[in-house]
Short mmCIF file of C-alpha atoms in Angstrom, two decimals:
data_model
loop_
_atom_site.label_atom_id
_atom_site.label_comp_id
_atom_site.label_asym_id
_atom_site.label_seq_id
_atom_site.Cartn_x
_atom_site.Cartn_y
_atom_site.Cartn_z
CA MET A 183 14.88 -87.17 57.98
CA ILE A 184 11.50 -86.54 55.96
CA ASP A 185 13.64 -87.29 52.74
CA VAL A 186 14.71 -90.62 54.21
CA LEU A 187 11.14 -91.71 55.26
CA SER A 188 9.68 -90.93 52.06
CA ARG A 189 12.18 -93.19 50.23
CA ASN A 190 11.03 -96.40 52.05
CA PRO A 191 8.21 -98.20 50.53
CA LEU A 192 6.68 -98.84 53.98
CA PHE A 193 5.70 -95.09 53.87
CA ALA A 194 5.25 -94.39 50.31
CA GLY A 195 2.31 -92.01 49.32
CA LEU A 196 2.20 -90.30 52.72
CA ASP A 197 2.35 -86.35 52.22
CA PRO A 198 5.06 -84.15 53.93
CA SER A 199 2.73 -83.33 56.73
CA ALA A 200 2.19 -86.99 57.56
CA LEU A 201 5.80 -87.59 57.22
CA ALA A 202 6.63 -84.55 59.67
CA ASP A 203 4.16 -86.13 62.33
CA LEU A 204 5.80 -89.64 61.54
CA GLU A 205 9.24 -88.18 62.40
CA ALA A 206 8.05 -86.48 65.55
CA ALA A 207 6.56 -89.68 66.82
CA MET A 208 10.02 -91.41 66.40
CA ARG A 209 12.90 -91.88 68.71
CA ARG A 210 16.32 -91.05 67.67
CA LYS A 211 18.98 -93.97 68.90
CA ASP A 212 22.61 -94.00 68.14
CA PHE A 213 24.68 -97.42 67.78
CA ALA A 214 28.37 -97.89 67.91
CA ALA A 215 29.99 -100.42 65.40
CA GLY A 216 29.13 -103.71 66.61
CA ASP A 217 25.98 -102.82 68.61
CA VAL A 218 23.11 -104.99 68.55
CA ILE A 219 19.95 -103.24 67.14
CA CYS A 220 17.60 -106.18 67.52
CA ARG A 221 18.05 -109.67 68.48
CA GLU A 222 16.85 -113.03 66.69
CA GLY A 223 14.25 -114.59 68.99
CA GLU A 224 13.14 -111.73 70.83
CA ALA A 225 9.66 -110.00 71.18
CA GLY A 226 9.34 -107.27 68.69
CA GLU A 227 8.47 -104.22 70.46
CA SER A 228 9.37 -101.40 68.13
CA LEU A 229 10.69 -100.98 64.46
CA PHE A 230 13.68 -98.95 63.79
CA LEU A 231 14.55 -96.65 60.49
CA ILE A 232 18.09 -96.54 59.74
CA VAL A 233 18.96 -92.83 58.68
CA ASP A 234 22.88 -93.11 58.82
CA GLY A 235 25.25 -95.83 58.62
CA PHE A 236 24.38 -99.33 57.74
CA ALA A 237 23.84 -102.81 59.65
CA ARG A 238 24.43 -106.48 58.86
CA VAL A 239 21.24 -108.77 59.18
CA LEU A 240 22.26 -112.21 60.87
CA ARG A 241 20.55 -115.34 61.11
CA GLU A 242 21.89 -118.19 63.29
CA GLY A 243 25.10 -115.96 63.32
CA ARG A 244 25.29 -116.07 59.51
CA PRO A 245 25.23 -112.74 57.64
CA VAL A 246 22.29 -112.83 55.04
CA ALA A 247 21.87 -109.24 54.29
CA ARG A 248 22.92 -105.67 54.63
CA LEU A 249 20.60 -102.60 55.42
CA ARG A 250 21.29 -99.27 54.71
CA ARG A 251 19.82 -95.53 54.87
CA GLY A 252 16.08 -95.76 54.49
CA ASP A 253 15.64 -99.24 55.19
CA VAL A 254 13.15 -100.41 58.03
CA ILE A 255 14.04 -103.11 60.63
CA GLY A 256 11.54 -105.32 62.64
CA GLU A 257 8.34 -104.07 60.85
CA MET A 258 7.28 -107.59 60.41
CA SER A 259 7.25 -108.94 63.68
CA LEU A 260 5.25 -106.07 65.05
CA VAL A 261 2.51 -107.08 62.69
CA SER A 262 2.84 -110.97 62.92
CA GLY A 263 3.50 -111.11 66.76
CA GLU A 264 6.27 -113.56 66.00
CA PRO A 265 9.42 -113.23 67.78
CA ARG A 266 12.23 -111.09 65.61
CA SER A 267 13.49 -113.63 62.74
CA ALA A 268 17.00 -112.29 62.63
CA THR A 269 19.68 -110.31 64.57
CA VAL A 270 20.69 -106.88 63.27
CA VAL A 271 24.25 -105.66 64.54
CA ALA A 272 25.64 -102.10 63.39
CA ALA A 273 28.51 -102.69 61.03
CA VAL A 274 29.67 -98.89 61.37
CA PRO A 275 28.37 -96.27 63.69
CA THR A 276 24.78 -96.12 62.71
CA THR A 277 21.80 -93.82 63.61
CA ALA A 278 18.24 -94.97 63.59
CA LEU A 279 14.75 -93.82 64.24
CA GLU A 280 12.71 -96.12 66.68
CA LEU A 281 8.91 -96.29 66.55
CA SER A 282 7.30 -98.38 69.58
CA ARG A 283 4.59 -100.93 69.12
CA SER A 284 1.75 -98.24 70.25
CA GLY A 285 3.40 -95.66 68.04
CA VAL A 286 3.04 -98.01 65.05
CA ALA A 287 -0.57 -98.56 65.79
CA ALA A 288 -1.24 -95.07 66.23
CA VAL A 289 0.37 -93.82 63.02
CA ILE A 290 -1.51 -96.76 61.10
CA ALA A 291 -4.80 -95.24 62.73
CA GLU A 292 -3.91 -92.10 61.23
CA GLN A 293 -2.39 -93.27 58.03
CA PRO A 294 -4.38 -96.68 56.92
CA ARG A 295 -2.17 -96.39 53.53
CA ILE A 296 0.68 -97.64 55.66
CA LEU A 297 -1.16 -100.61 56.37
CA GLY A 298 -1.66 -101.29 52.45
CA ASN A 299 1.82 -100.61 51.86
CA LEU A 300 3.14 -103.31 54.34
CA THR A 301 0.48 -105.63 52.60
CA ARG A 302 2.24 -105.24 49.39
CA ILE A 303 5.78 -105.61 50.84
CA LEU A 304 4.89 -108.89 52.20
CA SER A 305 3.35 -109.90 49.06
CA ASP A 306 6.31 -109.09 46.96
CA ARG A 307 8.37 -110.87 49.51
CA LEU A 308 6.36 -113.85 49.16
CA ALA A 309 6.75 -113.78 45.30
CA ALA A 310 10.70 -113.34 45.59
CA THR A 311 10.96 -116.54 47.74
CA THR A 312 8.50 -118.61 45.18
CA ALA A 313 9.95 -117.32 41.70
CA ARG A 314 12.95 -115.97 40.11
CA VAL A 315 11.72 -112.43 39.18
CA GLY A 316 13.76 -109.84 37.46
CA ASP A 317 15.72 -106.82 39.07
CA THR A 318 13.07 -104.67 40.71
CA ARG A 319 15.59 -103.21 43.28
CA VAL A 320 14.83 -99.47 44.06
CA ARG A 321 18.29 -99.13 45.62
CA GLY A 322 21.44 -100.05 43.71
CA GLU A 323 24.10 -102.33 44.72
CA ALA A 324 27.71 -101.51 46.15
CA VAL A 325 30.38 -103.52 44.68
CA ALA A 326 34.18 -103.29 46.10
CA LEU A 327 36.87 -103.66 43.50
CA LEU A 328 39.97 -104.30 45.24
CA VAL A 329 42.73 -103.52 42.97
CA SER A 330 46.53 -104.28 42.82
CA ASP A 331 48.94 -101.85 41.46
CA ALA A 332 49.59 -104.29 38.72
CA ALA A 333 45.99 -103.72 37.71
CA ALA A 334 45.51 -100.17 38.16
CA SER A 335 45.60 -99.43 34.62
CA ALA A 336 42.85 -101.68 33.78
CA VAL A 337 39.93 -99.89 36.21
CA PRO A 338 38.69 -97.13 33.49
CA ASP A 339 38.24 -100.31 31.01
CA VAL A 340 36.57 -102.08 33.74
CA ILE A 341 34.25 -99.21 34.59
CA SER A 342 33.47 -98.45 30.98
CA ALA A 343 32.36 -102.11 30.39
CA THR A 344 30.32 -102.20 33.50
CA GLU A 345 28.66 -98.80 32.41
CA ALA A 346 28.27 -100.42 28.93
CA SER A 347 26.50 -103.54 29.92
CA SER A 348 23.95 -102.17 32.64
CA PRO A 349 20.71 -100.62 31.66
CA ARG A 350 20.87 -98.92 34.96
CA PRO A 351 23.36 -95.94 35.79
CA VAL A 352 26.58 -96.82 37.45
CA ALA A 353 28.74 -94.66 39.89
CA LEU A 354 32.32 -94.82 40.70
CA VAL A 355 33.82 -94.16 44.17
CA ASP A 356 37.66 -94.42 44.46
CA VAL A 357 38.91 -94.52 47.69
CA ARG A 358 42.48 -95.81 47.08
CA ASP A 359 43.78 -92.56 48.83
CA SER A 360 41.12 -91.73 51.36
CA PRO A 361 37.84 -93.63 52.33
CA GLN A 362 35.99 -90.39 52.53
CA GLY A 363 34.32 -91.07 49.22
CA LEU A 364 32.49 -93.69 51.04
CA GLU A 365 30.50 -91.12 53.01
CA THR A 366 28.43 -90.33 49.69
CA LEU A 367 27.69 -94.09 49.26
CA ASP A 368 23.97 -94.15 50.31
CA ASP A 369 23.03 -91.05 48.10
CA LEU A 370 24.75 -92.81 45.12
CA LEU A 371 22.97 -95.99 45.70
CA ALA A 372 19.70 -94.27 45.75
CA LYS A 373 20.29 -92.94 42.45
CA ASN A 374 22.47 -95.73 40.51
CA GLY A 375 21.92 -99.33 39.89
CA THR A 376 25.62 -100.25 40.64
CA VAL A 377 28.21 -98.30 42.64
CA VAL A 378 31.85 -99.67 42.26
CA ILE A 379 34.13 -98.88 45.26
CA VAL A 380 37.72 -99.03 43.78
CA ALA A 381 40.03 -99.54 46.69
CA GLY A 382 43.53 -101.06 47.46
CA PRO A 383 43.92 -104.82 47.88
CA CYS A 384 43.42 -104.69 51.66
CA SER A 385 40.86 -102.19 52.26
CA ALA A 386 38.57 -103.48 55.03
CA ALA A 387 36.44 -100.15 54.81
CA ALA A 388 35.59 -100.89 51.09
CA GLU A 389 34.89 -104.52 52.03
CA GLU A 390 32.67 -103.52 54.89
CA ALA A 391 30.47 -100.91 52.82
CA ALA A 392 30.10 -103.20 50.14
CA ASP A 393 27.20 -105.69 49.14
CA ARG A 394 29.70 -107.98 46.88
CA THR A 395 33.76 -107.70 46.68
CA MET A 396 35.84 -108.77 44.04
CA THR A 397 39.75 -108.65 43.68
CA LEU A 398 41.45 -107.60 40.81
CA ASP A 399 45.21 -108.90 40.61
CA ALA A 400 46.10 -108.28 37.16
CA PRO A 401 44.40 -106.82 34.18
CA PRO A 402 41.27 -108.96 33.27
CA ALA A 403 41.78 -111.26 30.13
CA ASP A 404 37.99 -110.72 29.33
CA VAL A 405 37.18 -106.94 30.27
CA ALA A 406 33.74 -107.12 29.04
CA ARG A 407 32.66 -110.06 30.68
CA LEU A 408 34.06 -108.78 34.14
CA GLY A 409 32.01 -105.56 33.43
CA ARG A 410 28.63 -107.88 32.80
CA HIS A 411 29.68 -109.89 36.03
CA ILE A 412 29.83 -106.27 38.13
CA ALA A 413 26.63 -105.00 36.73
CA ARG A 414 24.97 -108.41 37.35
CA THR A 415 24.04 -108.63 33.58
CA LYS A 416 25.80 -111.92 32.59
CA LEU A 417 23.46 -113.85 30.04
CA GLY A 418 22.26 -117.06 30.15
CA LEU A 419 20.46 -119.15 27.24
CA ALA A 420 18.37 -122.13 27.92
CA LEU A 421 17.29 -124.00 24.75
CA GLY A 422 14.26 -126.41 24.80
CA ALA A 423 13.41 -129.91 23.37
CA GLY A 424 11.50 -130.08 20.12
CA GLY A 425 13.19 -131.98 17.34
CA ALA A 426 13.67 -130.19 14.22
CA LYS A 427 11.93 -127.13 15.32
CA GLY A 428 15.58 -126.54 17.13
CA TYR A 429 16.31 -124.44 13.89
CA ALA A 430 14.36 -121.76 15.81
CA HIS A 431 17.05 -121.96 18.45
CA VAL A 432 19.38 -120.64 15.51
CA GLY A 433 17.09 -117.80 14.66
CA ALA A 434 16.82 -116.35 18.07
CA LEU A 435 20.46 -116.84 18.54
CA ARG A 436 21.01 -114.76 15.44
CA VAL A 437 19.02 -112.00 16.60
CA LEU A 438 20.83 -112.00 20.07
CA GLU A 439 24.12 -111.75 17.99
CA GLU A 440 22.87 -109.01 15.75
CA ALA A 441 21.72 -106.99 18.76
CA GLY A 442 25.51 -107.60 20.18
CA TYR A 443 24.61 -109.75 23.06
CA THR A 444 27.32 -112.36 24.40
CA VAL A 445 26.06 -115.58 25.78
CA ASP A 446 27.59 -116.29 29.06
CA TYR A 447 26.12 -119.67 30.14
CA VAL A 448 24.17 -122.32 27.91
CA SER A 449 21.92 -125.06 28.80
CA GLY A 450 19.88 -127.20 26.72
CA SER A 451 17.44 -130.44 26.41
CA SER A 452 17.06 -132.63 23.37
CA ILE A 453 17.83 -130.62 20.18
CA GLY A 454 18.42 -127.65 22.65
CA ALA A 455 21.45 -129.33 24.05
CA MET A 456 23.15 -130.04 20.81
CA VAL A 457 22.67 -126.22 19.75
CA GLY A 458 23.85 -125.43 23.10
CA ALA A 459 26.86 -127.20 22.82
CA TRP A 460 28.06 -125.78 19.68
CA ILE A 461 27.27 -122.58 21.07
CA ALA A 462 29.69 -123.46 24.10
CA LEU A 463 32.37 -124.46 21.55
CA GLY A 464 32.38 -120.91 20.13
CA ARG A 465 30.32 -121.23 17.11
CA ASP A 466 28.45 -118.33 15.96
CA SER A 467 24.53 -118.79 14.46
CA HIS A 468 25.64 -118.92 10.89
CA GLU A 469 28.03 -121.87 11.87
CA ILE A 470 25.73 -123.61 13.65
CA GLU A 471 23.06 -123.28 10.87
CA ALA A 472 25.44 -124.97 8.36
CA THR A 473 26.39 -127.49 10.77
CA MET A 474 22.72 -128.38 11.34
CA ARG A 475 21.80 -128.55 7.43
CA GLU A 476 24.65 -130.65 6.82
CA ALA A 477 24.13 -133.16 9.86
CA PHE A 478 20.49 -133.04 9.17
CA ALA A 479 20.58 -133.89 5.49
CA SER A 480 17.83 -135.98 4.16
CA ASP A 481 20.13 -139.21 4.16
CA THR A 482 21.15 -138.88 7.59
CA ILE A 483 17.65 -138.45 8.97
CA ASP A 484 16.59 -141.43 6.93
CA GLU A 485 19.34 -143.52 8.76
CA ILE A 486 18.57 -142.17 12.05
CA PHE A 487 15.03 -142.82 12.07
CA LYS A 488 15.56 -146.40 10.30
CA LEU A 489 12.96 -148.87 11.81
CA SER A 490 13.42 -151.86 13.48
CA LEU A 491 10.92 -154.97 13.51
CA THR A 492 9.52 -153.57 16.68
CA GLY A 493 9.18 -150.15 15.22
CA GLY A 494 11.59 -148.27 17.13
CA SER A 495 14.83 -146.72 15.45
CA THR A 496 17.95 -148.49 14.78
CA GLY A 497 19.76 -145.49 14.06
CA LEU A 498 22.12 -145.10 17.56
CA GLU A 499 25.04 -145.69 15.29
CA ALA A 500 24.21 -142.80 13.04
CA MET A 501 23.30 -140.57 15.92
CA THR A 502 26.43 -141.30 17.50
CA ARG A 503 28.60 -140.58 14.29
CA LEU A 504 26.90 -137.31 14.07
CA LEU A 505 27.38 -136.22 17.63
CA ARG A 506 31.08 -137.23 17.71
CA GLU A 507 31.66 -135.38 14.32
CA THR A 508 29.84 -132.11 14.94
CA THR A 509 31.60 -131.71 18.33
CA SER A 510 35.06 -133.19 17.18
CA ASP A 511 35.31 -135.34 19.96
CA LYS A 512 35.75 -132.28 22.43
CA THR A 513 35.13 -132.39 26.19
CA PHE A 514 33.75 -130.11 28.29
CA ASP A 515 37.05 -128.98 29.38
CA ASP A 516 37.14 -127.77 25.95
CA LEU A 517 34.35 -125.39 25.82
CA LEU A 518 34.66 -121.74 25.66
CA VAL A 519 31.26 -121.12 27.38
CA PRO A 520 29.96 -122.91 30.32
CA PHE A 521 27.29 -125.53 29.08
CA VAL A 522 24.81 -127.89 30.96
CA ALA A 523 23.34 -130.76 28.84
CA MET A 524 20.14 -131.67 30.65
CA THR A 525 19.08 -135.37 31.09
CA VAL A 526 16.85 -137.46 33.27
CA ASP A 527 18.27 -140.45 35.31
CA LEU A 528 15.64 -143.28 35.26
CA ASN A 529 16.91 -144.77 38.33
CA ALA A 530 16.80 -141.81 40.34
CA GLN A 531 13.48 -140.52 38.71
CA ALA A 532 15.08 -137.13 38.71
CA PRO A 533 16.83 -134.69 36.44
CA ALA A 534 20.46 -135.26 35.82
CA PRO A 535 22.36 -132.28 34.65
CA ILE A 536 25.88 -133.25 32.58
CA THR A 537 28.55 -130.70 33.06
CA GLU A 538 31.86 -132.78 32.32
CA GLY A 539 33.12 -135.64 30.41
CA THR A 540 32.78 -136.16 26.50
CA LEU A 541 30.55 -134.01 24.79
CA TRP A 542 29.11 -136.50 22.44
CA GLU A 543 28.35 -138.93 25.14
CA ALA A 544 26.47 -136.10 27.11
CA LEU A 545 24.55 -135.17 23.91
CA LEU A 546 23.67 -139.08 23.10
CA ALA A 547 22.21 -139.16 26.61
CA ALA A 548 20.47 -135.95 26.31
CA THR A 549 18.77 -136.95 23.01
CA ALA A 550 18.11 -140.57 24.07
CA LEU A 551 14.11 -140.14 23.56
CA ALA A 552 11.89 -142.96 24.65
CA GLY A 553 10.82 -145.37 21.71
CA MET A 554 13.77 -144.33 19.54
CA PHE A 555 16.91 -144.57 21.55
CA PRO A 556 18.05 -146.83 24.71
CA PRO A 557 18.96 -145.04 27.91
CA GLN A 558 22.72 -144.36 28.33
CA GLU A 559 24.26 -145.77 31.03
CA GLN A 560 26.78 -143.75 32.86
CA ASP A 561 28.15 -143.87 36.31
CA GLY A 562 25.46 -145.96 37.50
CA LYS A 563 22.65 -143.87 35.73
CA ARG A 564 20.39 -144.73 33.26
CA LEU A 565 20.18 -141.45 31.17
CA VAL A 566 17.52 -139.97 28.95
CA ASP A 567 16.39 -137.16 27.07
CA GLY A 568 15.71 -134.39 29.36
CA LEU A 569 12.38 -133.80 27.79
CA ALA A 570 10.54 -136.17 30.33
CA LEU A 571 11.36 -133.50 33.32
CA VAL A 572 13.01 -130.67 31.97
CA PRO A 573 11.86 -129.67 28.55
CA VAL A 574 13.59 -126.16 28.95
CA PRO A 575 16.17 -126.10 31.53
CA THR A 576 15.91 -122.31 32.64
CA ASP A 577 17.21 -123.01 36.11
CA ALA A 578 20.25 -124.65 35.01
CA VAL A 579 21.88 -121.56 33.66
CA ALA A 580 20.67 -119.78 36.62
CA GLU A 581 22.23 -122.06 38.98
CA ALA A 582 25.44 -122.07 36.86
CA GLY A 583 25.93 -118.09 37.37
CA ALA A 584 23.58 -116.40 35.04
CA ASP A 585 22.32 -112.94 36.14
CA VAL A 586 19.75 -112.66 33.15
CA THR A 587 18.13 -115.60 31.71
CA VAL A 588 16.80 -115.86 28.30
CA ALA A 589 14.66 -119.37 27.27
CA VAL A 590 13.58 -120.48 23.68
CA ASN A 591 10.53 -122.95 24.26
CA ILE A 592 9.68 -124.81 21.07
CA LEU A 593 6.91 -126.90 22.58
CA SER A 594 4.03 -124.71 22.92
CA ARG A 595 0.15 -124.23 22.59
CA GLN A 596 0.79 -120.92 20.81
CA THR A 597 0.55 -122.33 17.17
CA LEU A 598 -0.63 -120.88 13.72
CA ASP A 599 -3.38 -122.22 11.93
CA ALA A 600 -1.18 -122.01 8.67
CA TRP A 601 2.43 -120.76 7.97
CA PRO A 602 2.44 -117.23 6.90
CA GLY A 603 3.55 -116.20 3.24
CA GLU A 604 4.31 -119.19 1.07
CA VAL A 605 3.15 -122.59 0.95
CA PRO A 606 5.57 -124.88 3.01
CA PRO A 607 7.94 -127.27 1.00
CA ALA A 608 6.85 -130.65 0.41
CA GLU A 609 8.45 -133.26 2.73
CA PRO A 610 10.84 -135.27 0.73
CA THR A 611 9.88 -139.17 0.10
CA ARG A 612 11.17 -141.25 2.61
CA GLY A 613 11.22 -144.94 3.47
CA LEU A 614 8.27 -146.46 5.89
CA ARG A 615 7.38 -144.52 8.95
CA SER A 616 6.25 -146.02 11.78
CA ARG A 617 2.85 -144.71 13.07
CA MET A 618 3.45 -146.21 16.38
CA LEU A 619 6.51 -144.11 16.91
CA ASP A 620 5.43 -140.89 15.60
CA THR A 621 2.22 -141.38 17.67
CA LEU A 622 4.37 -141.91 20.94
CA LEU A 623 6.58 -138.97 20.30
CA GLU A 624 3.79 -136.61 19.57
CA VAL A 625 2.07 -137.99 22.81
CA MET A 626 5.45 -136.86 24.69
CA ASP A 627 5.47 -133.60 23.02
CA VAL A 628 1.64 -132.72 24.15
CA ALA A 629 2.29 -134.29 27.64
CA GLN A 630 5.24 -131.67 28.27
CA LEU A 631 3.43 -128.72 26.74
CA ASP A 632 2.69 -127.36 30.23
CA SER A 633 5.82 -128.49 31.77
CA SER A 634 7.70 -126.72 28.88
CA GLU A 635 5.73 -123.40 29.10
CA ARG A 636 6.19 -123.74 32.86
CA HIS A 637 9.93 -124.17 32.99
CA ALA A 638 10.34 -121.15 30.09
CA ALA A 639 8.49 -118.79 31.95
CA ARG A 640 11.05 -119.07 34.88
CA ALA A 641 13.40 -117.14 32.46
CA ASP A 642 13.62 -113.39 32.73
CA VAL A 643 12.99 -113.22 29.05
CA PRO A 644 10.81 -116.15 27.83
CA ILE A 645 10.95 -116.67 24.08
CA THR A 646 8.07 -118.78 22.40
CA PRO A 647 8.12 -119.03 18.53
CA ARG A 648 4.99 -119.55 17.02
CA PHE A 649 4.66 -122.51 14.36
CA GLY A 650 2.45 -123.34 11.48
CA PRO A 651 1.36 -127.12 11.16
CA SER A 652 4.65 -129.18 11.74
CA SER A 653 6.04 -132.10 13.93
CA TRP A 654 9.34 -132.70 15.67
CA ARG A 655 10.73 -134.24 12.57
CA ASP A 656 10.00 -132.03 9.92
CA PHE A 657 13.66 -131.02 9.30
CA HIS A 658 12.38 -129.97 5.69
CA LEU A 659 10.87 -126.93 7.54
CA ALA A 660 14.34 -125.57 8.47
CA ASP A 661 13.99 -122.07 7.17
CA LEU A 662 10.33 -121.66 8.55
CA PHE A 663 11.51 -122.83 11.87
CA PHE A 664 14.50 -120.50 11.70
CA GLU A 665 12.30 -117.63 10.69
CA ALA A 666 9.69 -118.36 13.57
CA GLY A 667 12.63 -118.18 16.19
CA ARG A 668 14.04 -114.98 14.68
CA LYS A 669 10.34 -113.49 14.78
CA ALA A 670 9.98 -114.32 18.35
CA ALA A 671 13.20 -113.22 19.72
CA GLU A 672 12.92 -109.67 17.85
CA GLU A 673 9.51 -109.34 19.71
CA GLN A 674 11.19 -109.82 23.12
CA LEU A 675 14.46 -107.94 22.38
CA PRO A 676 12.96 -104.65 24.26
CA ALA A 677 12.49 -107.16 27.28
CA LEU A 678 15.96 -107.97 27.40
CA GLN A 679 17.30 -104.63 26.51
CA ALA A 680 15.50 -103.51 29.89
CA LEU A 681 17.77 -106.01 31.82
CA ALA A 682 21.13 -105.84 30.21
CA ARG A 683 22.70 -103.89 27.50
CA PRO A 684 24.43 -105.55 24.68
CA THR A 685 28.33 -105.18 24.80
CA PRO A 686 29.66 -102.32 22.44
CA LYS A 687 32.29 -103.62 19.91
CA GLU A 688 35.09 -101.26 21.31
CA VAL A 689 34.50 -102.89 24.65
CA LEU A 690 34.39 -106.22 23.49
CA HIS A 691 37.52 -106.25 21.34
CA GLY A 692 39.30 -103.80 23.62
CA ARG A 693 40.86 -100.21 22.97
CA SER A 694 43.42 -99.31 20.65
#
């Protein structure tokens, strides 16, 4: 029992003698499957420590969590004096140690460290509800994989793919012949990041014991992706607004590719939406770089930024042609990677992510910068560039299903006084430029610096390239923007590797 006590953060730092005294003060209680351990709305008069079995947490009758060996039940209501916030029901025969309110007070008086531990637990829970944080779980996750006979031969490859993508150890419990392996589940969860419970198609015991359940009716078409799904390492890439600085997105993508990562979800605002769409179409960084260099040739840039008498751009037709040609008139249904184009609806004054329809129309809305292009009217909405509210759409990939998010922010105060190394190439001679338009767009960029940094910071791995003197329309600095993105991504690669491992080629392409 002392070993179980020592694993709980509430009792962290207590020496063996103090843990022995704590165990002596607690009373053993046994619960049958279905018994209520504590009930929502009741006064909290004691806490429970699960030492065997596991239980479900229910709020308003709906399951919201599972508790296993070493978990404590009811400590918060003792401290706050509020009624219990949830009902806890034993899912299987479960043994717990109970400590009364007076016992808790006595233990805290003897061991003040427990109060400090409780404060940290409260702080961590608050942080978890207000921000999306990386995986800090001490205990692993149990995943039931219900396998049909037709899919049985794929199990070894699925397990290998899971192990390959997870930075934490992965364990296997095969209960297809007998459920006895489930007896070791708690011990395995204490030592591994993921425990895969392989069971038959109708294994209620496996489903009951697992935190998540998946069904495998046939060999998977993409075993590497299934491995990332089981290990919770599916990668989402969010690409920010910033005009010509979008070449940095390609540099960052090059680093991810060279490291062996696969992008499972992508989102983008403005230029980031364009790069994101090309990624979603299945193009690699070399193809995207070639697409950008051809699309943003000097003559095309001049045409896009051609000025009207009022000082705005008249290049809508050129921009439309560019988007149609670079997406080949494809639709979201044609994409190989789920993609979110971020826009803002002026009517609703709210973000308006686009995930269906024709790509070029979505991108035309996602690049409709105020002062340059008119809002795009679609389904009663007046859509403009996502820069206005969501310059880096990190949440979009998380909501789409990504487990690990990477955000590339190309609007930042982290700038260089001068470009390193060589002197930047001179800007090609162009026609008349509108100082009013340049100033307007520069003001928009400055106004979104804080927002861009804030949205990027929501990612598990934010990447912020540092640029020398430059602006949103300096397409002639493509090489420098690219290298800045590459360098920033290389610096953040260790942070990504701590959360998700790249997929080895033998897993990605299958075994012979």
